[in-house]
PDB file of N, CA and C in Angstrom:
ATOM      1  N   UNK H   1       3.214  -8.629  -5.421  1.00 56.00           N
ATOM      2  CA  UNK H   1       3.014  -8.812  -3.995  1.00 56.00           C
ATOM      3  C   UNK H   1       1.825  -7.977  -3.550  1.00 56.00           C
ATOM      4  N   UNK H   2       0.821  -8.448  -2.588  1.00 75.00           N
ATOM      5  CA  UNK H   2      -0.214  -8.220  -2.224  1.00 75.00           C
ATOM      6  C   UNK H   2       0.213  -6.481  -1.399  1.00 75.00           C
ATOM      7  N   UNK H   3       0.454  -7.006   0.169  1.00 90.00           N
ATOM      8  CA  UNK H   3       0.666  -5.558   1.215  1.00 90.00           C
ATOM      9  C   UNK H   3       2.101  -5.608   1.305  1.00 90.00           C
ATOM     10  N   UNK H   4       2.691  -4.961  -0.049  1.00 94.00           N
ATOM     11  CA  UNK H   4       3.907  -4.600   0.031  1.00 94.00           C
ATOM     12  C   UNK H   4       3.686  -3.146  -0.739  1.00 94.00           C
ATOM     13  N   UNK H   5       4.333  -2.011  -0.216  1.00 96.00           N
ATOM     14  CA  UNK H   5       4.828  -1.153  -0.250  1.00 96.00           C
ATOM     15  C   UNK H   5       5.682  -0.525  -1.319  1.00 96.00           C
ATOM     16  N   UNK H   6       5.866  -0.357  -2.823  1.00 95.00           N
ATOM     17  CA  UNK H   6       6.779  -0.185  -3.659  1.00 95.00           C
ATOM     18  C   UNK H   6       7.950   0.586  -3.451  1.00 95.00           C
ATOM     19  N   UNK H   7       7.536   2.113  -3.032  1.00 94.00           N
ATOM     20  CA  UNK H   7       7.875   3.184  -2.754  1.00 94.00           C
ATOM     21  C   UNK H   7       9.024   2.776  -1.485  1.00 94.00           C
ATOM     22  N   UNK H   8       8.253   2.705   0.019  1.00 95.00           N
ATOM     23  CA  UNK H   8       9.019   2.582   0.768  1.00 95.00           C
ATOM     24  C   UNK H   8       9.730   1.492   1.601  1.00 95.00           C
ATOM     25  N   UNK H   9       8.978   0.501   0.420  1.00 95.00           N
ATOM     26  CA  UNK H   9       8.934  -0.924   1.227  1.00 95.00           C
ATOM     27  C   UNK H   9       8.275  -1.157   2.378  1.00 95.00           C
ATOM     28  N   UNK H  10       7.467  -0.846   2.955  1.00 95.00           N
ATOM     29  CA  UNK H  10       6.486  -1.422   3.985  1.00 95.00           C
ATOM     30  C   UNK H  10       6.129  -2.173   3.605  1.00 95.00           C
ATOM     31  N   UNK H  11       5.895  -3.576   4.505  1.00 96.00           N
ATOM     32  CA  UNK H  11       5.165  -4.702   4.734  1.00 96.00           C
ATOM     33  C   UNK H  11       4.536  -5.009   5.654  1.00 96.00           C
ATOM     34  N   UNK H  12       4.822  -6.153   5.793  1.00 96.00           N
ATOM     35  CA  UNK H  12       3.391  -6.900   6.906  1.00 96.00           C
ATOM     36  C   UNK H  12       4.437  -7.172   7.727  1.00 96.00           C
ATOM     37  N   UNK H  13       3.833  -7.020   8.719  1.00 96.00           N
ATOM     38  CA  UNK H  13       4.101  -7.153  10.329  1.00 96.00           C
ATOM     39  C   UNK H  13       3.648  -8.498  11.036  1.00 96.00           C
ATOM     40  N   UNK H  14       4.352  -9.205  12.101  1.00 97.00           N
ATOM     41  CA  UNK H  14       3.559  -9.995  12.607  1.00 97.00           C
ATOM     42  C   UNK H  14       3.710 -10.110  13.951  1.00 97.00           C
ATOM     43  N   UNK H  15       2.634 -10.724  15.249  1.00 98.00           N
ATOM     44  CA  UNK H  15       2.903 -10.605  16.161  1.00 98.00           C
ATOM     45  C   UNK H  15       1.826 -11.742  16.599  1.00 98.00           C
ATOM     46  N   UNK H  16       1.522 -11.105  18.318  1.00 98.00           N
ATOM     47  CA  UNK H  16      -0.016 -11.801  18.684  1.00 98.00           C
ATOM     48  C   UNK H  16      -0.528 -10.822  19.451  1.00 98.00           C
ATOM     49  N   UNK H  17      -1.823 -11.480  19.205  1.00 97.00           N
ATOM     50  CA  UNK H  17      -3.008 -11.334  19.737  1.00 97.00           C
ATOM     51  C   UNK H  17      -3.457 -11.553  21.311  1.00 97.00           C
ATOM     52  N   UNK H  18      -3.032 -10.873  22.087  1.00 97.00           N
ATOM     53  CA  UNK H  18      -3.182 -11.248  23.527  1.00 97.00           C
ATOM     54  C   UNK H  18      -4.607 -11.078  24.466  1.00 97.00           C
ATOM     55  N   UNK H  19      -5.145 -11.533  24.867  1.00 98.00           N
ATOM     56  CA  UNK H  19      -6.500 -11.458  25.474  1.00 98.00           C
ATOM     57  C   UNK H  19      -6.139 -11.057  26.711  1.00 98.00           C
ATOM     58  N   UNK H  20      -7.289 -11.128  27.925  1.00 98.00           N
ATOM     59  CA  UNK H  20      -7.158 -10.449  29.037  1.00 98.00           C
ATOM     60  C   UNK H  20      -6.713 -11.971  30.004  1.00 98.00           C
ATOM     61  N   UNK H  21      -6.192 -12.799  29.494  1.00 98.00           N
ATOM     62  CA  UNK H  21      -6.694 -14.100  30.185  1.00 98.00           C
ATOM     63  C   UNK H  21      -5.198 -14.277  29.559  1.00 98.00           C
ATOM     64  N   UNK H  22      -4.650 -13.392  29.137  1.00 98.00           N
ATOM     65  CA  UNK H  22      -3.019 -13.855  28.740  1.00 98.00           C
ATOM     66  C   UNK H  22      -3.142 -15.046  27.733  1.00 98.00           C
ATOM     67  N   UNK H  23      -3.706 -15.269  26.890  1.00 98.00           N
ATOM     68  CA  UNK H  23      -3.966 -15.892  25.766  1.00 98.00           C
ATOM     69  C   UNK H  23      -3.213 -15.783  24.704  1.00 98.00           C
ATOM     70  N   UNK H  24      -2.400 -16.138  23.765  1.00 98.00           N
ATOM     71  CA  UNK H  24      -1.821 -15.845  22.686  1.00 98.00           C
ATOM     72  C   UNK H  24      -2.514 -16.127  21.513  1.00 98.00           C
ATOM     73  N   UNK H  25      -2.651 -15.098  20.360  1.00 98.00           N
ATOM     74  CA  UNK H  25      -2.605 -16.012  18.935  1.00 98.00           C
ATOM     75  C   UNK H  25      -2.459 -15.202  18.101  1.00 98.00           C
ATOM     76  N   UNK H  26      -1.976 -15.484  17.027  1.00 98.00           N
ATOM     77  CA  UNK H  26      -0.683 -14.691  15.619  1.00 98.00           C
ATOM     78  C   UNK H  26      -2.067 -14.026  15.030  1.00 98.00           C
ATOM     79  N   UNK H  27      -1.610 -13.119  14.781  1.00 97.00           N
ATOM     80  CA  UNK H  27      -2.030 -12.045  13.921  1.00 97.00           C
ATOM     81  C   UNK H  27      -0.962 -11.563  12.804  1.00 97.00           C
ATOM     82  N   UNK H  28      -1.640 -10.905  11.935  1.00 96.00           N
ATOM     83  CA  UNK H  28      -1.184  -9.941  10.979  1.00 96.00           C
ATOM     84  C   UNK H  28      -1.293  -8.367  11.417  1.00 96.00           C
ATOM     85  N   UNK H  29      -0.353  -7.704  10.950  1.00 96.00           N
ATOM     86  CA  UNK H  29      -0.250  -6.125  10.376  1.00 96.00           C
ATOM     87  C   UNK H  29      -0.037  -6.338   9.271  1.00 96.00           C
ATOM     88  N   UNK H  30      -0.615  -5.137   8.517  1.00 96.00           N
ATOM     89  CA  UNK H  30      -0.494  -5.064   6.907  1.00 96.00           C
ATOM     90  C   UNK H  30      -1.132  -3.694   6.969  1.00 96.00           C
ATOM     91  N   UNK H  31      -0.067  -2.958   6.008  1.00 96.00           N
ATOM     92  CA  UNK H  31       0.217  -1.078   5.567  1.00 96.00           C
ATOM     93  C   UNK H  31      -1.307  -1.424   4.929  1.00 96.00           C
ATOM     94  N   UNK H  32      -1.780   0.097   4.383  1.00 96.00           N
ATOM     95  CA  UNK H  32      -2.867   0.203   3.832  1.00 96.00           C
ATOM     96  C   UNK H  32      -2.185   0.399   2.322  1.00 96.00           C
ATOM     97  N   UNK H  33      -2.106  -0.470   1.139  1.00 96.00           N
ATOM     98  CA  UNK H  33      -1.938  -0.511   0.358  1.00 96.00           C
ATOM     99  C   UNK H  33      -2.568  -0.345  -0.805  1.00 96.00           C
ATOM    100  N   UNK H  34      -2.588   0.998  -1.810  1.00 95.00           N
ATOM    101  CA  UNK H  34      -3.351   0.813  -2.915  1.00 95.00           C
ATOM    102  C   UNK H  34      -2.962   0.755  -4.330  1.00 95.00           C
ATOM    103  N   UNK H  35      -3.372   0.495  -5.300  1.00 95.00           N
ATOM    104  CA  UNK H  35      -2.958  -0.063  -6.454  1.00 95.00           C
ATOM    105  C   UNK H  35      -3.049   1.188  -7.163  1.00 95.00           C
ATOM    106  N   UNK H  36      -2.168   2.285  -7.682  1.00 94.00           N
ATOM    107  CA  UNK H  36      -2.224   3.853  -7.893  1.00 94.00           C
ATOM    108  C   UNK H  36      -1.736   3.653  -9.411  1.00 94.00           C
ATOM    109  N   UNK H  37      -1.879   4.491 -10.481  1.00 94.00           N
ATOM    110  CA  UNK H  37      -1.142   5.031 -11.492  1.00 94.00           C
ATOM    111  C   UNK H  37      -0.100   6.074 -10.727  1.00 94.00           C
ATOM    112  N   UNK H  38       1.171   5.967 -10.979  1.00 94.00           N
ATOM    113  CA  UNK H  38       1.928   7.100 -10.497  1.00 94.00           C
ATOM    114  C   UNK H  38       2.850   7.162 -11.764  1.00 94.00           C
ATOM    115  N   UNK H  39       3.829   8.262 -12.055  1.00 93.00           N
ATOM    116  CA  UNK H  39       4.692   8.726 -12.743  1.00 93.00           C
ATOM    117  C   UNK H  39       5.870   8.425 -12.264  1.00 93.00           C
ATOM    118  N   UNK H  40       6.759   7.672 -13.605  1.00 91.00           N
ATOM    119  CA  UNK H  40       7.921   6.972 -12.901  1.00 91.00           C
ATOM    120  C   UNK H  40       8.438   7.055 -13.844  1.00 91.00           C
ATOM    121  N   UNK H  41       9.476   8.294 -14.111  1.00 92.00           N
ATOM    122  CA  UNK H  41      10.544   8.513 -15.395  1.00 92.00           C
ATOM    123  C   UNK H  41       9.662   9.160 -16.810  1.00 92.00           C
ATOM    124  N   UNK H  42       8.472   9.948 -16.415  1.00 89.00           N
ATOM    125  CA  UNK H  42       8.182  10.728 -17.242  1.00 89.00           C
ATOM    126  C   UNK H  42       7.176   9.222 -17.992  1.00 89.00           C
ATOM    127  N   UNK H  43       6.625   8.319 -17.788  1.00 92.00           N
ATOM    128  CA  UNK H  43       5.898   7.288 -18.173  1.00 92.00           C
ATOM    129  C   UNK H  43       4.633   6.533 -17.151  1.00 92.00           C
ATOM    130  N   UNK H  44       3.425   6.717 -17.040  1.00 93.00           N
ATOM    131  CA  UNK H  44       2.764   6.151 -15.853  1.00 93.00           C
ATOM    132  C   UNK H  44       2.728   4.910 -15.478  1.00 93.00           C
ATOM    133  N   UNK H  45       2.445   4.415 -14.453  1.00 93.00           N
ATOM    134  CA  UNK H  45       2.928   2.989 -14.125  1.00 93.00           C
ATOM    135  C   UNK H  45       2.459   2.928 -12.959  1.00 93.00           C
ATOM    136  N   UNK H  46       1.640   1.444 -13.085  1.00 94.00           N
ATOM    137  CA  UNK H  46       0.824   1.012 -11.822  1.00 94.00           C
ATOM    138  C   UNK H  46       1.484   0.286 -10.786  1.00 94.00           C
ATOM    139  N   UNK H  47       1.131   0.771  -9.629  1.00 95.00           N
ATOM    140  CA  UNK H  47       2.282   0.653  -8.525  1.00 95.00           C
ATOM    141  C   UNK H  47       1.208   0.263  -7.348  1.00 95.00           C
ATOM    142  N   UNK H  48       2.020  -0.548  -6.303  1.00 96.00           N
ATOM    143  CA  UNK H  48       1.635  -0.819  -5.054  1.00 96.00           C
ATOM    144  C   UNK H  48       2.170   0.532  -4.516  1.00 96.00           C
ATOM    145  N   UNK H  49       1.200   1.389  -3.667  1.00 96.00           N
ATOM    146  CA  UNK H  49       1.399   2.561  -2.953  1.00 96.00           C
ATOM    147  C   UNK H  49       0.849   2.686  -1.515  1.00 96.00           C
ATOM    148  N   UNK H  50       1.943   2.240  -0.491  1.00 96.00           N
ATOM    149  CA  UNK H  50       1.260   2.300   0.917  1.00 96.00           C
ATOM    150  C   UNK H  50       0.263   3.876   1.124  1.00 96.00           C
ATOM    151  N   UNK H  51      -0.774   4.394   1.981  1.00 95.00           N
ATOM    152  CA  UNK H  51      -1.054   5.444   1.841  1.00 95.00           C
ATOM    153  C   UNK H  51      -0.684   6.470   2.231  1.00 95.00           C
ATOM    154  N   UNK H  52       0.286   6.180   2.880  1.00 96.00           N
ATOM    155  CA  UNK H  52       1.668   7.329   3.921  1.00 96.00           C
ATOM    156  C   UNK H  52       1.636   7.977   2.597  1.00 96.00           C
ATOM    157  N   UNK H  53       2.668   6.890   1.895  1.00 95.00           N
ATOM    158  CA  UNK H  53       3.044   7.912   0.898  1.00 95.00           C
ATOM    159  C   UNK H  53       2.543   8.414  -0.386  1.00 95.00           C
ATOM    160  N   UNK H  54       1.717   8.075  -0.624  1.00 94.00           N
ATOM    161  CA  UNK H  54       0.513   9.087  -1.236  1.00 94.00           C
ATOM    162  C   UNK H  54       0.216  10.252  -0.382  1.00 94.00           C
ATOM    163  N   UNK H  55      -0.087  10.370   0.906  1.00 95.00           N
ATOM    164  CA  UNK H  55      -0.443  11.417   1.611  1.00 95.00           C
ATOM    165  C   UNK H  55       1.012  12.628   1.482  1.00 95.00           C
ATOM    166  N   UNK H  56       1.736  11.618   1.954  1.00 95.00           N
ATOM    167  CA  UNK H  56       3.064  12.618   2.009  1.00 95.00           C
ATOM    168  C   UNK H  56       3.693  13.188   0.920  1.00 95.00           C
ATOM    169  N   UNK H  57       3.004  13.000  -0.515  1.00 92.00           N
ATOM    170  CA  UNK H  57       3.404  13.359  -1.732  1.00 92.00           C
ATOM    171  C   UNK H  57       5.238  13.005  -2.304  1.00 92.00           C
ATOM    172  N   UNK H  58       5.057  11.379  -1.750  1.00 92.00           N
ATOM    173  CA  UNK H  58       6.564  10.302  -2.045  1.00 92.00           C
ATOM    174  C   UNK H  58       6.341  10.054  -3.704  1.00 92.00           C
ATOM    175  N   UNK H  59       5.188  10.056  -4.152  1.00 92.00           N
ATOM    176  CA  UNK H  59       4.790   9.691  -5.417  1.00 92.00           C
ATOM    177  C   UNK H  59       4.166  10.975  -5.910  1.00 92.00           C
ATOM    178  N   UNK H  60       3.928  10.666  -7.466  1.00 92.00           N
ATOM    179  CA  UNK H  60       3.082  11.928  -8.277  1.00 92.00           C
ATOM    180  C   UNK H  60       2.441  11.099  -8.851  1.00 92.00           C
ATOM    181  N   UNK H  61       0.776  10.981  -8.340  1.00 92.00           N
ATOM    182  CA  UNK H  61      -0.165  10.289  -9.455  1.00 92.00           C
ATOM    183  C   UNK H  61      -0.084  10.529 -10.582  1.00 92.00           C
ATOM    184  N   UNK H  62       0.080  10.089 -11.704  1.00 90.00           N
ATOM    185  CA  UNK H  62      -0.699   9.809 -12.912  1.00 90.00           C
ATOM    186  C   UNK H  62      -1.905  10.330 -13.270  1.00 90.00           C
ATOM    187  N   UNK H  63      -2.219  11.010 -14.220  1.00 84.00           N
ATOM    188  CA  UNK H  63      -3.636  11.635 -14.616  1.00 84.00           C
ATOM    189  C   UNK H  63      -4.265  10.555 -15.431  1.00 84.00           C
ATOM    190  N   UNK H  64      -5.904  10.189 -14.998  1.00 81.00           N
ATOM    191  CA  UNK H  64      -6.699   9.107 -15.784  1.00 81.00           C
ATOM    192  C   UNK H  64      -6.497   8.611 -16.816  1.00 81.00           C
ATOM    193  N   UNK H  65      -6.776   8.124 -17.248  1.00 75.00           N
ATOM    194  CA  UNK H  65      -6.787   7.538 -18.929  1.00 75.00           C
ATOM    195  C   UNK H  65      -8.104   8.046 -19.096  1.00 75.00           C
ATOM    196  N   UNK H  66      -8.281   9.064 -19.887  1.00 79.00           N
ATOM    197  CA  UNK H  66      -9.305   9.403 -21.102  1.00 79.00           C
ATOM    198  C   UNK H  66      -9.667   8.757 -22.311  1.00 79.00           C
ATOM    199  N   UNK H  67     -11.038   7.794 -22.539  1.00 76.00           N
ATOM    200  CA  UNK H  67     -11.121   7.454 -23.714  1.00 76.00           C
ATOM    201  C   UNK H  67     -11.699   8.063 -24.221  1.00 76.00           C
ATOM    202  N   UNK H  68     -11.329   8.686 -25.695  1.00 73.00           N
ATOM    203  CA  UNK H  68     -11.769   9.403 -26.780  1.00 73.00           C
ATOM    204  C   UNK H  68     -12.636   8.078 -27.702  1.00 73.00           C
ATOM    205  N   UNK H  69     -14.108   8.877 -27.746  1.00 71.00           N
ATOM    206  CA  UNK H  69     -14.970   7.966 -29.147  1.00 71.00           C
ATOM    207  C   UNK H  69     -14.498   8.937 -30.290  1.00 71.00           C
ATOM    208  N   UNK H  70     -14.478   8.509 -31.497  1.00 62.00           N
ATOM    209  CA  UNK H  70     -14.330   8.596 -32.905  1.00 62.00           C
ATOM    210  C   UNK H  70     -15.712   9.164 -33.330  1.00 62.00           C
TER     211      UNK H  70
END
């Protein structure tokens, strides 16, 4: 799933768009979602991560992948 939330489940929102003329039309909300390495049972694993909770330390990133040359 695209702006879904793993962690806390946040999603998309929907509503409208109202002008000054009392106008209607549908819009979207959607969390700021990023695609993170985080640690999940001592194993890293790529996760949908709204950025709340990255900020709020809900998750523990994952350290890079290092490639070693021979």
């Amino acid at each position: 799933m695209g702006k879904f939330c793993e962690i806390c489940e946040k999603g998309t929102l929907n509503g409208n768009n109202v002008s000054h003329s009392n106008r209607k039309s549908h819009r979207i909300w959607a969390p700021n979602v990023q695609s993170v390495r985080v640690m999940v049972n001592g194993t890293a694993k790529r996760m949908n991560v709204c950025t709340r909770c990255l900020r709020s330390g809900n998750v523990q990133r994952a350290l890079p992948k290092v490639h070693e040359e021979a």
